[in-house]
PDB file of C-alpha atoms in Angstrom:
ATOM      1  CA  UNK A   1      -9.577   6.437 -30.974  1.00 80.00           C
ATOM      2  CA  UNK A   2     -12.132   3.795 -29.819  1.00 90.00           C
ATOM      3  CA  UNK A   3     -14.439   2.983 -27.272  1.00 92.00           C
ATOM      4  CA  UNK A   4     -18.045   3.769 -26.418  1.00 94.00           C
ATOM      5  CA  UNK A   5     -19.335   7.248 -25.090  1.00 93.00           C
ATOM      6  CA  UNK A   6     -22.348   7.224 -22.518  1.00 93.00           C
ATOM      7  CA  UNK A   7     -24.110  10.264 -21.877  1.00 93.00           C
ATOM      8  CA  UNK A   8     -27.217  10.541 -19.876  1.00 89.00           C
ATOM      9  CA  UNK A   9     -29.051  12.970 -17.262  1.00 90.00           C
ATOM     10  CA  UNK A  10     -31.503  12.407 -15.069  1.00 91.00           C
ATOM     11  CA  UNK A  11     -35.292  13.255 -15.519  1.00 95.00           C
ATOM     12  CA  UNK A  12     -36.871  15.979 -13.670  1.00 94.00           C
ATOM     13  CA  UNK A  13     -39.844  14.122 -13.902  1.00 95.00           C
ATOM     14  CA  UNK A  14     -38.977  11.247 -12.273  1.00 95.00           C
ATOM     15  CA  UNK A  15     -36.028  12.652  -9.806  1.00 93.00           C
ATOM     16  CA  UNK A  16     -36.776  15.445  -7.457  1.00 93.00           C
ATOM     17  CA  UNK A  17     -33.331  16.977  -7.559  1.00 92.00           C
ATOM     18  CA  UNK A  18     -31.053  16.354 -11.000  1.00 93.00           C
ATOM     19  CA  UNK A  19     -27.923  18.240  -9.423  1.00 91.00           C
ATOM     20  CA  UNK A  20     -25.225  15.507  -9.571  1.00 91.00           C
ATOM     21  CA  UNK A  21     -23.117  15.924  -6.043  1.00 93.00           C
ATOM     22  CA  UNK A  22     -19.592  16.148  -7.220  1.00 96.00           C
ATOM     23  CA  UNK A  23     -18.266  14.503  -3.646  1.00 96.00           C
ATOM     24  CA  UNK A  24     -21.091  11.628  -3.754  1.00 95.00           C
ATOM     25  CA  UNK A  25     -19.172  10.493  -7.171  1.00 96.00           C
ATOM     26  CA  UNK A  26     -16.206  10.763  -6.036  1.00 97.00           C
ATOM     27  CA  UNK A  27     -16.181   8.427  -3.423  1.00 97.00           C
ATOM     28  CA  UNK A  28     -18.175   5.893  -4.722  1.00 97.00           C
ATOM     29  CA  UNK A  29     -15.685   6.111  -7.850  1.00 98.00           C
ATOM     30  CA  UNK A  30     -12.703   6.124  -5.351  1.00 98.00           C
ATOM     31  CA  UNK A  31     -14.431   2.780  -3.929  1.00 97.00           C
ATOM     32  CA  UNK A  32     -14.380   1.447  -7.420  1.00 98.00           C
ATOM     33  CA  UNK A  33     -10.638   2.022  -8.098  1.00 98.00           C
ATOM     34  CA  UNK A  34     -10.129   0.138  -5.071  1.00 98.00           C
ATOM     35  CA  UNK A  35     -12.113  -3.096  -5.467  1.00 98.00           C
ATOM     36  CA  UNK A  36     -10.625  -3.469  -9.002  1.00 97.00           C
ATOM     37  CA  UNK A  37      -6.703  -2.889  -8.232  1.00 95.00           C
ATOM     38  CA  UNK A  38      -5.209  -1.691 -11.492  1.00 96.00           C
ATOM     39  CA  UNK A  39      -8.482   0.244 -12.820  1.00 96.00           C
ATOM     40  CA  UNK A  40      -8.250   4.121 -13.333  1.00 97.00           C
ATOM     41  CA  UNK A  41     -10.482   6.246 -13.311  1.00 97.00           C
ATOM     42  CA  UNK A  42     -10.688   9.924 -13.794  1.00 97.00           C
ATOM     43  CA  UNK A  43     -13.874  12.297 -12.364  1.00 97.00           C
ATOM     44  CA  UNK A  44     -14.259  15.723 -13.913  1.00 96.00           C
ATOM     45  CA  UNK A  45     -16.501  18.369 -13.419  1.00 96.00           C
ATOM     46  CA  UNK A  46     -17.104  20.881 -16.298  1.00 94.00           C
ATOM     47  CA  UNK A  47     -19.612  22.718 -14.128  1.00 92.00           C
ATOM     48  CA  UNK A  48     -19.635  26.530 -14.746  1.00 89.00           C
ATOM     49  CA  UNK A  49     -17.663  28.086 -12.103  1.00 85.00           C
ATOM     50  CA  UNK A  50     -17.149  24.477 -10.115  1.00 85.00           C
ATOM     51  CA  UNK A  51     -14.033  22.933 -12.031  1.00 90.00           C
ATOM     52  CA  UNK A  52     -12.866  19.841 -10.152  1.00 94.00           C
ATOM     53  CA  UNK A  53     -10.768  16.878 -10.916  1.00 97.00           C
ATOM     54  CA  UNK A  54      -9.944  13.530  -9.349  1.00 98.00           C
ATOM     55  CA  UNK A  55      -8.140  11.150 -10.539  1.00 98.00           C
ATOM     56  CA  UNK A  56      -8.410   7.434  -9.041  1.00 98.00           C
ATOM     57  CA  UNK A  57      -5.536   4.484  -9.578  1.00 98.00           C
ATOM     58  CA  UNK A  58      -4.905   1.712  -6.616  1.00 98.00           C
ATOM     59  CA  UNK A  59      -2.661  -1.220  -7.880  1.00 97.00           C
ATOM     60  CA  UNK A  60      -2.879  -2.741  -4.296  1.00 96.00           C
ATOM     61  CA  UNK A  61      -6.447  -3.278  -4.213  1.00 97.00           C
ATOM     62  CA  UNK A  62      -8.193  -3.969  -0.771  1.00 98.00           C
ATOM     63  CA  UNK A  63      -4.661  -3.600   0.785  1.00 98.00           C
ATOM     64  CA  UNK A  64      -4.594   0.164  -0.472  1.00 97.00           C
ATOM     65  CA  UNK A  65      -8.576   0.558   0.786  1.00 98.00           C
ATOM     66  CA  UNK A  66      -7.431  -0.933   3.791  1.00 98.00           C
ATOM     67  CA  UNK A  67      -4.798   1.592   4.699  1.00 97.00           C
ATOM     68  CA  UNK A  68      -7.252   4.266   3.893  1.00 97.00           C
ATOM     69  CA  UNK A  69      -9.616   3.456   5.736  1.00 97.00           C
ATOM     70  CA  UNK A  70      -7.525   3.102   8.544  1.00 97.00           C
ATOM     71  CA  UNK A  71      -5.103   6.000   8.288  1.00 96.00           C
ATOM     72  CA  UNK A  72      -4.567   7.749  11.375  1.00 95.00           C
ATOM     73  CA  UNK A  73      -5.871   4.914  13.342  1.00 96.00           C
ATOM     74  CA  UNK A  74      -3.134   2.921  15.647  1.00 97.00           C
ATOM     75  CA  UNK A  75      -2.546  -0.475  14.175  1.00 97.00           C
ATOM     76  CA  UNK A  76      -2.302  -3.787  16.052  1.00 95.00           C
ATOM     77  CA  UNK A  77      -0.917  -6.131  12.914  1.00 93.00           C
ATOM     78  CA  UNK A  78       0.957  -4.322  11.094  1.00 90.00           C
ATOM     79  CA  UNK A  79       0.933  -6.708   8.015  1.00 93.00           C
ATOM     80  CA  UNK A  80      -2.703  -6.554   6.567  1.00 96.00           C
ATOM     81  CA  UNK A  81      -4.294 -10.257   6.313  1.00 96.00           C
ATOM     82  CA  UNK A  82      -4.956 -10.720   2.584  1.00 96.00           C
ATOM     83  CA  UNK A  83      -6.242 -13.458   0.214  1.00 95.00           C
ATOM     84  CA  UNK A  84      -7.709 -14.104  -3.085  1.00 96.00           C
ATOM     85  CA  UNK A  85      -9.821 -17.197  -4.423  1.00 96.00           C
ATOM     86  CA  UNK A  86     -11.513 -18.602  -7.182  1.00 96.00           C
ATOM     87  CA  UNK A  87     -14.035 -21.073  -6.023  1.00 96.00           C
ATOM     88  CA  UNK A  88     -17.065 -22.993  -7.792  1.00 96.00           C
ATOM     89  CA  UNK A  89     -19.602 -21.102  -6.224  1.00 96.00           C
ATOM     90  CA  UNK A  90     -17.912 -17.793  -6.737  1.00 97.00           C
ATOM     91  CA  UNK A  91     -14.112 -15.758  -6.413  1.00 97.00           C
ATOM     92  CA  UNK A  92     -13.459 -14.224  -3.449  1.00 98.00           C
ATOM     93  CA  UNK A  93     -11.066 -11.550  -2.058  1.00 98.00           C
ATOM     94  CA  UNK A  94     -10.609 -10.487   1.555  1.00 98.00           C
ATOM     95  CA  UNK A  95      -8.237  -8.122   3.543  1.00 98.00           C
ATOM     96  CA  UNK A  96      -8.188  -7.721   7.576  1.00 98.00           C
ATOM     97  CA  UNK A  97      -6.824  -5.331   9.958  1.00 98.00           C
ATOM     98  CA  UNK A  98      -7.203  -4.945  13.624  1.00 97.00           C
ATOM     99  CA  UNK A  99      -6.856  -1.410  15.155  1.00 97.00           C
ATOM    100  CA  UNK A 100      -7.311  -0.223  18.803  1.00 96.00           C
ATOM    101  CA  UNK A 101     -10.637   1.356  18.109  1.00 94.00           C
ATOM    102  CA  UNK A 102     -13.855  -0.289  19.764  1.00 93.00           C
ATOM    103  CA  UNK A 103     -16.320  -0.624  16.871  1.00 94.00           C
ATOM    104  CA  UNK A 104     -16.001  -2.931  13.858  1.00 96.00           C
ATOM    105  CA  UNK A 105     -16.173  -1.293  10.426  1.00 97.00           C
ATOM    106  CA  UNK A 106     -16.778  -4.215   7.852  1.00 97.00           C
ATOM    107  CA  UNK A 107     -17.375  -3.283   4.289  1.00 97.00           C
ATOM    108  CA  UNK A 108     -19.253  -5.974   1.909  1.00 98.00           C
ATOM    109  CA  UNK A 109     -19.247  -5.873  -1.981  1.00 98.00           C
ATOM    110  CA  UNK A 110     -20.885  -8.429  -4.081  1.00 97.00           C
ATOM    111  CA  UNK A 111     -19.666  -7.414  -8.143  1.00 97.00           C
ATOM    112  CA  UNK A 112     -18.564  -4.053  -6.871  1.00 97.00           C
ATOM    113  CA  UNK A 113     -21.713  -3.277  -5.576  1.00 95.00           C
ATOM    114  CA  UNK A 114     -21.988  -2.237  -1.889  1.00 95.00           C
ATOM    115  CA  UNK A 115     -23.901  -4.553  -0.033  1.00 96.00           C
ATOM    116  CA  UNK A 116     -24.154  -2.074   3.216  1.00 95.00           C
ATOM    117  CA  UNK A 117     -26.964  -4.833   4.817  1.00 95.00           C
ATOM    118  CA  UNK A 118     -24.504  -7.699   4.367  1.00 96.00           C
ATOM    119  CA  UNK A 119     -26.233 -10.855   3.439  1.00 96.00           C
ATOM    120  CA  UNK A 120     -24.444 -15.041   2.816  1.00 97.00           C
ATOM    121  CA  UNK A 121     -20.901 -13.568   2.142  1.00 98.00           C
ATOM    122  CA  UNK A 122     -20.707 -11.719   5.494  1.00 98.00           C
ATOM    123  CA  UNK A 123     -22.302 -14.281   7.486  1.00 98.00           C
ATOM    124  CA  UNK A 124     -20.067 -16.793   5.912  1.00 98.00           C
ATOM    125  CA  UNK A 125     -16.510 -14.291   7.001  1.00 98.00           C
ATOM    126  CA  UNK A 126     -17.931 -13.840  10.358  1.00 98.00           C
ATOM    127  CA  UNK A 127     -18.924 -17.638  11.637  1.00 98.00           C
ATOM    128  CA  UNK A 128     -15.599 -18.676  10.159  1.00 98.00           C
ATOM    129  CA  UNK A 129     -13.533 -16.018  11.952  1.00 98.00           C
ATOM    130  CA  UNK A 130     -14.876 -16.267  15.201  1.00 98.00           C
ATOM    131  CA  UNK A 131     -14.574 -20.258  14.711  1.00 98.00           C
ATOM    132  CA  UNK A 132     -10.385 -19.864  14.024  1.00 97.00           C
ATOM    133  CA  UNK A 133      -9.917 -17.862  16.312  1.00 97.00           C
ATOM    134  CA  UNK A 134     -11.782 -19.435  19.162  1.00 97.00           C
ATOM    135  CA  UNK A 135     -10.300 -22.730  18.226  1.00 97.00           C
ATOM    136  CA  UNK A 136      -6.649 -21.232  18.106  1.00 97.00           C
ATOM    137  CA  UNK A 137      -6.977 -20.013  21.419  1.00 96.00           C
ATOM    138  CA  UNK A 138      -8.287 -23.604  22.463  1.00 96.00           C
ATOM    139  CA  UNK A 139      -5.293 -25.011  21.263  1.00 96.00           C
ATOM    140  CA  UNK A 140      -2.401 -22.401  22.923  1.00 95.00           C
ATOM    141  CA  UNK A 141      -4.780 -22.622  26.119  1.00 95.00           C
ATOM    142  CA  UNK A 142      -5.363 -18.802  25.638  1.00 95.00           C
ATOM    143  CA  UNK A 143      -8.673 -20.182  26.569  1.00 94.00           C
ATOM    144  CA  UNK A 144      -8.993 -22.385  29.487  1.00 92.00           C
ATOM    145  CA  UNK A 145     -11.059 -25.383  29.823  1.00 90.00           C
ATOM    146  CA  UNK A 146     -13.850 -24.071  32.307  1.00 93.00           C
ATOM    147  CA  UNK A 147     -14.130 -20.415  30.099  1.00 95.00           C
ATOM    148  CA  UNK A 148     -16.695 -19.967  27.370  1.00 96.00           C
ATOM    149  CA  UNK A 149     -15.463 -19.111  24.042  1.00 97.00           C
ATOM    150  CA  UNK A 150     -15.365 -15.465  22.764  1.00 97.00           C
ATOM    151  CA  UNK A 151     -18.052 -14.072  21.073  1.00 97.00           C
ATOM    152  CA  UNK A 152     -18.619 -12.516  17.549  1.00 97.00           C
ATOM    153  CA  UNK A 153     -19.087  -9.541  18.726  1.00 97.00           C
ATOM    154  CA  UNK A 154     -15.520  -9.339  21.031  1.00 96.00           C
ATOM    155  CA  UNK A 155     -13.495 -10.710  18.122  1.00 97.00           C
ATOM    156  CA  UNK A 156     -14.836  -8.247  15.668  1.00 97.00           C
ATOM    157  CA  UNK A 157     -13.842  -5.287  18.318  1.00 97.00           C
ATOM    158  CA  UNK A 158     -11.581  -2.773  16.547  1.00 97.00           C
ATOM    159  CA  UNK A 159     -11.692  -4.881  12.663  1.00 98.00           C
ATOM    160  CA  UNK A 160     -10.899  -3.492   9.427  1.00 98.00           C
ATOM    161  CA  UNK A 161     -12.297  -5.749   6.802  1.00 98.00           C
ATOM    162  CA  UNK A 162     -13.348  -5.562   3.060  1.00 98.00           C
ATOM    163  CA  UNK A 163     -15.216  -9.003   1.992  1.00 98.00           C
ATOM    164  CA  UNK A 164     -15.545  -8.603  -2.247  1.00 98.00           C
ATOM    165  CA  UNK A 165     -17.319 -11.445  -4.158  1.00 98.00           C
ATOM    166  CA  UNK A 166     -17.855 -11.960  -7.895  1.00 97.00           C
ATOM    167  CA  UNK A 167     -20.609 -14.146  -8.828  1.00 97.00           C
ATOM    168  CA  UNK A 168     -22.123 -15.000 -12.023  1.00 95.00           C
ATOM    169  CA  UNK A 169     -26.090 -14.796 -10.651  1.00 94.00           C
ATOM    170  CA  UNK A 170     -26.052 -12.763  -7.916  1.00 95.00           C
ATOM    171  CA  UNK A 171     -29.631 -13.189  -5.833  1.00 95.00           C
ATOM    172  CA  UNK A 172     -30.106  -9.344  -3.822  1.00 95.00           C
ATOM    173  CA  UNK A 173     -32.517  -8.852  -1.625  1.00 90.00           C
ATOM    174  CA  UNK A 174     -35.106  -5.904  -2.125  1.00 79.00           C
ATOM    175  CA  UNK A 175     -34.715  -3.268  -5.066  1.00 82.00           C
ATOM    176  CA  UNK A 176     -31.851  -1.589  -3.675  1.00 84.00           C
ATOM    177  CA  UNK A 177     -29.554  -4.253  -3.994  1.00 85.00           C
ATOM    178  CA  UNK A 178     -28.111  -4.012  -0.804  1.00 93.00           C
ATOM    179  CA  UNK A 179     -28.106  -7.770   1.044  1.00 96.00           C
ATOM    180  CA  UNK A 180     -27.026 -10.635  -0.986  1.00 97.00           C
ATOM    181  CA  UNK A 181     -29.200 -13.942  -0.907  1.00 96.00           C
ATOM    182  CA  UNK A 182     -27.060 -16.266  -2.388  1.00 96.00           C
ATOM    183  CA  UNK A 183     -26.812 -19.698  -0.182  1.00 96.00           C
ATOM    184  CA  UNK A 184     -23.922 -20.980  -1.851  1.00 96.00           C
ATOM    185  CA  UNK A 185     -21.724 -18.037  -0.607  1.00 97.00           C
ATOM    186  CA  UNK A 186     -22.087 -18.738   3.158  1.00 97.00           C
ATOM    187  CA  UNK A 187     -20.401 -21.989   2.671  1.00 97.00           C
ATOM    188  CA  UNK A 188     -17.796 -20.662   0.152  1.00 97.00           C
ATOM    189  CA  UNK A 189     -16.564 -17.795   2.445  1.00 97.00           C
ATOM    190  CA  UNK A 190     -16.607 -19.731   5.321  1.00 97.00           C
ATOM    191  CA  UNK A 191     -14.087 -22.270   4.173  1.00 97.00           C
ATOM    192  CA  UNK A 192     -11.359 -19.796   2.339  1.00 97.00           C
ATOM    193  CA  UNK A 193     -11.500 -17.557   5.341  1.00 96.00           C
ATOM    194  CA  UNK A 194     -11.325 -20.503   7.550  1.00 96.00           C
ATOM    195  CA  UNK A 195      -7.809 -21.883   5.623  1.00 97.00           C
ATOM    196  CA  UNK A 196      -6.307 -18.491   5.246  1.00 96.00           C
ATOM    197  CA  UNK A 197      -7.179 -16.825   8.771  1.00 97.00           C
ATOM    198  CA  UNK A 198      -5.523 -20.399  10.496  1.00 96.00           C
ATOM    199  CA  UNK A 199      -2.972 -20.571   8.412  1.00 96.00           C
ATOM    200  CA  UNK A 200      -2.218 -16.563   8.900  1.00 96.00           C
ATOM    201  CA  UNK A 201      -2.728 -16.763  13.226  1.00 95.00           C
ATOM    202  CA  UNK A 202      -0.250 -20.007  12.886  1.00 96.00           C
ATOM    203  CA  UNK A 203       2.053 -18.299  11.350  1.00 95.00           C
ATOM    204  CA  UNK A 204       2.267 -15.168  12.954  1.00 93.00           C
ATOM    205  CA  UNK A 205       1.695 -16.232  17.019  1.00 91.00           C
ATOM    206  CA  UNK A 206       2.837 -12.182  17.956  1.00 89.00           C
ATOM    207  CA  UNK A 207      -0.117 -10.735  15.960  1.00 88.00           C
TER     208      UNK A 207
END
């Protein structure tokens, strides 16, 4: 009964092909169901001869995107490390899960846009978890004295993670919009994944 209708289509002019890809939408629709948990969102296509329809509703967030992105995949923690916070410089959400797999597949989003190059938010996540967990394995002498620390690169081996900011003025680098700039967030991040990711390897010493 109320609302607002948007209609648009590209220009030929301008655009080189003006076919929408039906499977393109989808999953960048499917990403937006999951970075705002509660949100749904329906995708039809009224095509001649091409009907298709999707509907998209994740009330567990980042812990639902989580488990779909890792589906199949064996899982080393079991319980997905989670946490949400409102901070000065912006809010912040973050889920974590290890797997057996090799490669790290981290996933950025700055106001639900996806910030594929990374930028302050994912340096922020990344010097703060290699700092927690180098300095837990200091303290349980997982480490010894005369080893070097673990690097970035071997505590990132096998990681699920989704790092989504809101920010009132975000600062993007380049048109695309794909590395954030913002100084503030390095800090920010760092701190609220360095409480939660100590607090979460104190209290669960198996994982």
């Amino acid at each position: 009964k109320t609302g607002t209708t948007i209609t648009f289509k590209a220009d030929a002019e301008i655009f080189p092909v003006t076919e929408y890809s039906y499977d393109t939408l989808r999953q960048r629709l499917r990403e937006l169901a999951f970075l705002n948990k509660g949100l749904h969102i329906t995708l039809i296509d009224e095509r001649e001869d091409q009907h298709k329809e999707d509907s998209f509703l994740y009330e567990g967030g980042l812990l639902s995107y989580i488990e779909y992105l890792n589906r199949g995949k064996e899982i080393l923690n079991q319980e997905i490390i989670y946490f949400e916070k409102e901070t000065p410089a912006c809010a912040i959400e973050v889920a974590i899960q290890y797997t057996d797999a090799y490669n790290e597949n981290v996933h950025s989003f700055a106001n639900n846009i996806n910030t594929t190059e990374g930028g302050m938010h994912v340096n922020g996540f990344k010097t703060a978890l290699t700092r927690c967990v180098n300095n837990y394995a200091r303290k349980y002498s997982l480490i010894k004295e005369n080893e070097e620390n673990l690097s970035g690169e071997d505590i990132r081996e096998g990681i699920t993670a989704i790092i989504s900011i809101k920010i009132k003025n975000p600062e993007f680098e380049g048109q695309t919009k794909t590395k954030l700039g913002n100084p503030e967030v390095r800090g920010a991040v760092d701190q609220v994944i360095g409480e939660h990711v100590s607090a979460y390897l104190e209290e669960h010493p198996q994982d």
